[in-house]
PDB file of C-alpha atoms in Angstrom:
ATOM      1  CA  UNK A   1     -21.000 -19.489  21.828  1.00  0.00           C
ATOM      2  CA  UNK A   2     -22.320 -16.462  19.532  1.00  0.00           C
ATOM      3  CA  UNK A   3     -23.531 -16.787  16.083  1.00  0.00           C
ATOM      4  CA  UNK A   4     -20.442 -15.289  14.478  1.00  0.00           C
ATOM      5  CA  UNK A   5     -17.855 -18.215  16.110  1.00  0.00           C
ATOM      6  CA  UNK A   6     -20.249 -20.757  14.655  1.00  0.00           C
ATOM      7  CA  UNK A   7     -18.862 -21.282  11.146  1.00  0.00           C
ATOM      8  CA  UNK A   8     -15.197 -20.227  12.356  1.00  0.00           C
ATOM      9  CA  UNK A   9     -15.642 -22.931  14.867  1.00  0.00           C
ATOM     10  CA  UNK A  10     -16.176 -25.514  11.346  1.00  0.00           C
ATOM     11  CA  UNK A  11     -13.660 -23.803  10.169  1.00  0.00           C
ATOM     12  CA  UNK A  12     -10.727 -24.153  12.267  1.00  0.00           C
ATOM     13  CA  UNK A  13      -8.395 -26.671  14.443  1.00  0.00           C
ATOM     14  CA  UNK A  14      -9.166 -27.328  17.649  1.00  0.00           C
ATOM     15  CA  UNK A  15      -5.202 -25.467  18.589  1.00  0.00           C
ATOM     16  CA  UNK A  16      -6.667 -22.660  15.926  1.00  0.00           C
ATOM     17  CA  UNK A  17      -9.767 -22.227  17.259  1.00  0.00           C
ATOM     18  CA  UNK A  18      -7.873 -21.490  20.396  1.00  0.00           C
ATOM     19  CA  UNK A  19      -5.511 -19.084  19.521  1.00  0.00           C
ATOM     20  CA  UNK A  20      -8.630 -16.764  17.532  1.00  0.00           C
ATOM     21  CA  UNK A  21     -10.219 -17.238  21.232  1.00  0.00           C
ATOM     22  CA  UNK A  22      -7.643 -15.683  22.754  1.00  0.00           C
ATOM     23  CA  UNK A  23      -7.823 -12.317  20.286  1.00  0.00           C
ATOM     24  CA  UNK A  24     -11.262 -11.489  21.125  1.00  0.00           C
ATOM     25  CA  UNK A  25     -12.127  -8.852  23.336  1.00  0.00           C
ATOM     26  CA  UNK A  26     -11.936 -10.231  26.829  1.00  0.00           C
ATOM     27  CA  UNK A  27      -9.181 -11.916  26.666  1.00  0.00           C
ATOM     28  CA  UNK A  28      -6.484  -9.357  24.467  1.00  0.00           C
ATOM     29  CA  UNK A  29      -7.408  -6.556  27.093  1.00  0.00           C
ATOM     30  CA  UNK A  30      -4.744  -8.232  29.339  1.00  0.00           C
ATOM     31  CA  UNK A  31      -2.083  -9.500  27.717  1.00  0.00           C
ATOM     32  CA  UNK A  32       1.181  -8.455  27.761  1.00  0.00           C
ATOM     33  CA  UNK A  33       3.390  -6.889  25.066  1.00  0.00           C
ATOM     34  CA  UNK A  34       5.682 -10.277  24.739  1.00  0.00           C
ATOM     35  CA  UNK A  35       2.084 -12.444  24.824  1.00  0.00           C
ATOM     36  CA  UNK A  36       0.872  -9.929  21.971  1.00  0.00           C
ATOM     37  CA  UNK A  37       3.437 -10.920  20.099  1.00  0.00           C
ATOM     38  CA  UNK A  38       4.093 -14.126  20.348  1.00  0.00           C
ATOM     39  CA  UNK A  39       0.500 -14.870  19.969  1.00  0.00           C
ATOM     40  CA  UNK A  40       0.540 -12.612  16.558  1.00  0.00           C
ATOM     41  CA  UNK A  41       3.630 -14.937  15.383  1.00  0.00           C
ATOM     42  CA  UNK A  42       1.328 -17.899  16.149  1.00  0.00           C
ATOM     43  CA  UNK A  43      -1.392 -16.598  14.199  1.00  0.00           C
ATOM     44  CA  UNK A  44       0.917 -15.169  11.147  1.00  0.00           C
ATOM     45  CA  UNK A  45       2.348 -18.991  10.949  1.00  0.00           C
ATOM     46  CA  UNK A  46      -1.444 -20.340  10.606  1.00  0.00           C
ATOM     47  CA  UNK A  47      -2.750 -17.872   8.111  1.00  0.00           C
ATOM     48  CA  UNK A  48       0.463 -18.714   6.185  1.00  0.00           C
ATOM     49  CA  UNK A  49       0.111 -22.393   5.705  1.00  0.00           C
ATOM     50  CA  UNK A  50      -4.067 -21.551   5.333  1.00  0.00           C
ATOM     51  CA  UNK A  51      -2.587 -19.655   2.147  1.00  0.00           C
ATOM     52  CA  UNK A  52      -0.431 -21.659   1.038  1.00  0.00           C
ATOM     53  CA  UNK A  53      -2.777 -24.518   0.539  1.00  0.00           C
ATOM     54  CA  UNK A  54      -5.680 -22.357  -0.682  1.00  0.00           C
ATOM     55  CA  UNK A  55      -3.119 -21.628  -3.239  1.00  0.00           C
ATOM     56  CA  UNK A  56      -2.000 -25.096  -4.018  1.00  0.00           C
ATOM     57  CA  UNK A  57      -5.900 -26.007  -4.177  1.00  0.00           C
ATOM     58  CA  UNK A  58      -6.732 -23.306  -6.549  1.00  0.00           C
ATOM     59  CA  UNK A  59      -3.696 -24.519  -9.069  1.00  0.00           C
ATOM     60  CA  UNK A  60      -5.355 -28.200  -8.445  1.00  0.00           C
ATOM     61  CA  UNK A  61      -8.494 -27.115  -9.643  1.00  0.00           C
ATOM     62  CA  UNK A  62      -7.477 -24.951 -12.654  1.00  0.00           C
ATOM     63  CA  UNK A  63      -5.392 -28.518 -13.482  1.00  0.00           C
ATOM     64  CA  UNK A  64      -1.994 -26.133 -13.383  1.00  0.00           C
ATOM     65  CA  UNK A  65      -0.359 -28.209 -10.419  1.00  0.00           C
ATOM     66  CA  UNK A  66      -0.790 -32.467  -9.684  1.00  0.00           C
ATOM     67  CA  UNK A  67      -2.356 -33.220  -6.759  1.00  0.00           C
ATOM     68  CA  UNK A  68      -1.065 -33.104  -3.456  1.00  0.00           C
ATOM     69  CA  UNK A  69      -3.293 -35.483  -1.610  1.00  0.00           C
ATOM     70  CA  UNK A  70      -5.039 -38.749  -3.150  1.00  0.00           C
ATOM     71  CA  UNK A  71      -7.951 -36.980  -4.841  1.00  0.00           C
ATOM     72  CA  UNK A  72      -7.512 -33.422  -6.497  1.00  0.00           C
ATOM     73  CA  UNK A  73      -9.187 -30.575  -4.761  1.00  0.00           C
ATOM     74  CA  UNK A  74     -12.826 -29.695  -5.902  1.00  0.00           C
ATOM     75  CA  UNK A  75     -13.148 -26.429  -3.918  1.00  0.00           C
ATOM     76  CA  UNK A  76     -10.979 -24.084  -1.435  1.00  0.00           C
ATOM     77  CA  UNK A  77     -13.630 -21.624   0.093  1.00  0.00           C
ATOM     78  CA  UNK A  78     -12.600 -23.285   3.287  1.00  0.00           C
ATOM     79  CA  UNK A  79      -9.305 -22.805   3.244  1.00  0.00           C
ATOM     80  CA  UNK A  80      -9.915 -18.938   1.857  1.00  0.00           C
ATOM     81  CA  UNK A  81     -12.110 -18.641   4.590  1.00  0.00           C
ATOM     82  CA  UNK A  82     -10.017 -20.048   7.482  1.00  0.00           C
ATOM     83  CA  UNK A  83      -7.235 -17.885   6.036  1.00  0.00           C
ATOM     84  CA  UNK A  84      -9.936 -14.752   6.458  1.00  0.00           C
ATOM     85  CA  UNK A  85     -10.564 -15.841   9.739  1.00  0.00           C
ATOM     86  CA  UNK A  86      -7.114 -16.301  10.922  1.00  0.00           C
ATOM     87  CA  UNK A  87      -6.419 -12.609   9.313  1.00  0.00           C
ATOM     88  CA  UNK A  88      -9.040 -11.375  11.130  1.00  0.00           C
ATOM     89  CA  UNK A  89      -7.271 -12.489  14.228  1.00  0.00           C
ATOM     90  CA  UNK A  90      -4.090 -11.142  13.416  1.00  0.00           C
ATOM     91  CA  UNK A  91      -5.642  -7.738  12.689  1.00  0.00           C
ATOM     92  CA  UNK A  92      -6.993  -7.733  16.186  1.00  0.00           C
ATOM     93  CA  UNK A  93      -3.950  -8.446  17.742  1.00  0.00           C
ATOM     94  CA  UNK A  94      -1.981  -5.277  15.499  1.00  0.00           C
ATOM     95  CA  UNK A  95      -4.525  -2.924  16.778  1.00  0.00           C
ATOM     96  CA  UNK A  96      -4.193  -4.313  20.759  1.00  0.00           C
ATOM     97  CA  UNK A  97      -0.168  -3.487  19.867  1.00  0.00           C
ATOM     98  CA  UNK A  98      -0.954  -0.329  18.168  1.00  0.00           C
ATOM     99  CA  UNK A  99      -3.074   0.474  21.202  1.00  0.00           C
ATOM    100  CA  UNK A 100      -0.545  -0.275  24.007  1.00  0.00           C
ATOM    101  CA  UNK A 101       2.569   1.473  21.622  1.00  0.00           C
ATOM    102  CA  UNK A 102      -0.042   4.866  22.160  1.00  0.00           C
ATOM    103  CA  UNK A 103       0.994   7.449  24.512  1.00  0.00           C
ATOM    104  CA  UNK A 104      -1.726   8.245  27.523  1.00  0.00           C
ATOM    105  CA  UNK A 105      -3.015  11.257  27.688  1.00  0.00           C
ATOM    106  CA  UNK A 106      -1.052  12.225  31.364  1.00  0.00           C
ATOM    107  CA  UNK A 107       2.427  10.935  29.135  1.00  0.00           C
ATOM    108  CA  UNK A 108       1.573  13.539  26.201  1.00  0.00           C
ATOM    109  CA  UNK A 109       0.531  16.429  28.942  1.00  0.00           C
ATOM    110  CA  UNK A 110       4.166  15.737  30.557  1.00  0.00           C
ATOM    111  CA  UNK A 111       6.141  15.895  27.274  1.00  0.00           C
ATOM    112  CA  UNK A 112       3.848  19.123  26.737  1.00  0.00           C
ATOM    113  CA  UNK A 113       4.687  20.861  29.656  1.00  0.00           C
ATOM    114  CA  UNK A 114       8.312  19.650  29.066  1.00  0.00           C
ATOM    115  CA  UNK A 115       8.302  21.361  25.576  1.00  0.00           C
ATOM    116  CA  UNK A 116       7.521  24.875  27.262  1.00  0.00           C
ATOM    117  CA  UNK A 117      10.107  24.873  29.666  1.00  0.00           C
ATOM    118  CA  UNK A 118      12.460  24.470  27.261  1.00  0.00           C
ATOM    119  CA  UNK A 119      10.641  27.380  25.054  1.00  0.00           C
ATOM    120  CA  UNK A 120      10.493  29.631  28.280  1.00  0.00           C
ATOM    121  CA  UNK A 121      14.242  29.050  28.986  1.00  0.00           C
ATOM    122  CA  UNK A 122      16.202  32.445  28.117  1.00  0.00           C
ATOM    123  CA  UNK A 123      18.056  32.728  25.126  1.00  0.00           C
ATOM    124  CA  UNK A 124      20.558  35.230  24.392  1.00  0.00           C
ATOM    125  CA  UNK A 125      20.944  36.286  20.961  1.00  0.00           C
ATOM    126  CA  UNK A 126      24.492  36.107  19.335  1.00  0.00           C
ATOM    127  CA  UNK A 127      26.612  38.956  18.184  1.00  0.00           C
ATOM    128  CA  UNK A 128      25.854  38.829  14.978  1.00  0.00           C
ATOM    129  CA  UNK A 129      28.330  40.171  12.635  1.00  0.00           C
ATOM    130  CA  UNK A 130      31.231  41.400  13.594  1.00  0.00           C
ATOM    131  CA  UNK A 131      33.717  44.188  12.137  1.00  0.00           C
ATOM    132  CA  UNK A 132      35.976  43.838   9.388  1.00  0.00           C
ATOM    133  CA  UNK A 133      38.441  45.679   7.506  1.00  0.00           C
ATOM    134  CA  UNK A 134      35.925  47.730   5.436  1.00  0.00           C
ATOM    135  CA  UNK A 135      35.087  47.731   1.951  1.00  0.00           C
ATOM    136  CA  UNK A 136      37.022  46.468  -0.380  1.00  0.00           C
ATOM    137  CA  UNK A 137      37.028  47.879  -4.066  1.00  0.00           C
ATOM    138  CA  UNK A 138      36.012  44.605  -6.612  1.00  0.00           C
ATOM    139  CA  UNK A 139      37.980  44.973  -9.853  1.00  0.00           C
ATOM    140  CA  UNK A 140      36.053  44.869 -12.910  1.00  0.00           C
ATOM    141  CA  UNK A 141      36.705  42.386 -15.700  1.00  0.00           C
ATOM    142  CA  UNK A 142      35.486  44.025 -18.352  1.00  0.00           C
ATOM    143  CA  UNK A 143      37.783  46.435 -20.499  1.00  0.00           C
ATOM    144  CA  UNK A 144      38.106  49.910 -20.275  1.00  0.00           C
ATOM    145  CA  UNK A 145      37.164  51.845 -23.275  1.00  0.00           C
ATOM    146  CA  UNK A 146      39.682  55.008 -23.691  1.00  0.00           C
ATOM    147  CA  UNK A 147      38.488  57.836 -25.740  1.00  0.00           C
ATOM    148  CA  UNK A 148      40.803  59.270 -27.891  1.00  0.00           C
ATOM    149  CA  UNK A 149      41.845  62.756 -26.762  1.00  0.00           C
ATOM    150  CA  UNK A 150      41.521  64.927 -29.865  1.00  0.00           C
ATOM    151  CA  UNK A 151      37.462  63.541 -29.575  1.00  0.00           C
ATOM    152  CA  UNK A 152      37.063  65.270 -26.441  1.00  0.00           C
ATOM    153  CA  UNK A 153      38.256  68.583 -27.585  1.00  0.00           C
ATOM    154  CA  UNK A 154      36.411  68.023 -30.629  1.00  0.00           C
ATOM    155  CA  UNK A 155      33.222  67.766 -28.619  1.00  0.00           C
ATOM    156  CA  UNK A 156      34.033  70.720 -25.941  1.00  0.00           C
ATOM    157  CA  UNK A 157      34.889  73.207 -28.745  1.00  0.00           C
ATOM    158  CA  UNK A 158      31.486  72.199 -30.573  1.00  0.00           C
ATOM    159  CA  UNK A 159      29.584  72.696 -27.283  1.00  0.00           C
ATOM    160  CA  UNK A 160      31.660  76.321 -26.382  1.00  0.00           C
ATOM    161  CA  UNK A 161      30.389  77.656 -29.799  1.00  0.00           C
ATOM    162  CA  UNK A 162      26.546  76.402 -29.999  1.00  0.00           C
ATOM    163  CA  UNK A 163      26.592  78.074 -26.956  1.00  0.00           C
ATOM    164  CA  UNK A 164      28.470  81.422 -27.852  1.00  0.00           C
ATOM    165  CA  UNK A 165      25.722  81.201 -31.116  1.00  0.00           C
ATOM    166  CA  UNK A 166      23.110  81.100 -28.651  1.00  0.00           C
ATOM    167  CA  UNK A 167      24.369  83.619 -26.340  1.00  0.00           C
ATOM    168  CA  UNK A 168      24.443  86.410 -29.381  1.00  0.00           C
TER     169      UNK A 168
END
């Protein structure tokens, strides 16, 4: 046993301390997807109930909740703890699931080449518009404005003789 399992090994159950076994390194390498996850459901129902009574301890010793056993709890570090440990083991199990959901590098080179056969392919471009009866004059909305007549030959006959002035 290594240094680091030492105090997990005080910490946990004998069926615990077997499950966190199997999530080290050796022995999550090969596992299956189904033993992935039913060992993460294991683990997920252990940190649970770790939490739940590191919770129920804490209210015990802030005096917020009655004791559940015959003596109030004093301290829940080992219950935190166990719960840190057991997350620990979950966390190691995601990334082993993470790791086999992961495309391999020949899987991304297929889809690759894949993806540029399909670019190569030949398109041909569509017709684009097509022809229709023309242009079509848009009627305008806003109203005419009509001059009156005798306004225009007003004008004219002022412009004929500043001119003929000029002319002279």
């Amino acid at each position: 046993m290594n240094l680091q399992s030492d105090p997990e090994d005080r910490l946990l159950s004998v069926a615990e301390r077997e499950i966190v076994q199997q999530t080290r390194p050796p022995g999550i390498a090969g596992r299956s997807r189904q033993e992935l996850h039913a060992l993460a459901r294991r683990l997920r129902q252990a940190r649970d109930r770790a939490q739940r009574i590191g919770w129920q301890q804490t209210r015990e010793i802030r005096g917020k909740s009655d004791p559940r056993g015959a003596s109030p709890a004093r301290d829940n570090m080992g219950t935190v703890e166990k719960a840190k440990v057991l997350a620990d083991a979950l966390a190691r199990v995601a990334a082993a699931l993470r790791k086999l959901d992961t495309p391999t590098q020949a899987e991304v080179m297929r889809k690759a080449v894949a993806l540029k056969a399909v670019k190569a392919a030949p398109r041909h471009p569509s017709g684009g518009r097509t022809a229709s009866g023309g242009m079509q004059p848009n009627t305008s909305l806003r109203p005419t404005v009509r001059a009156d007549p005798r306004e225009i030959g007003r004008v004219s006959q002022a412009v004929k003789a500043a001119q003929a002035k000029r002319d002279r």
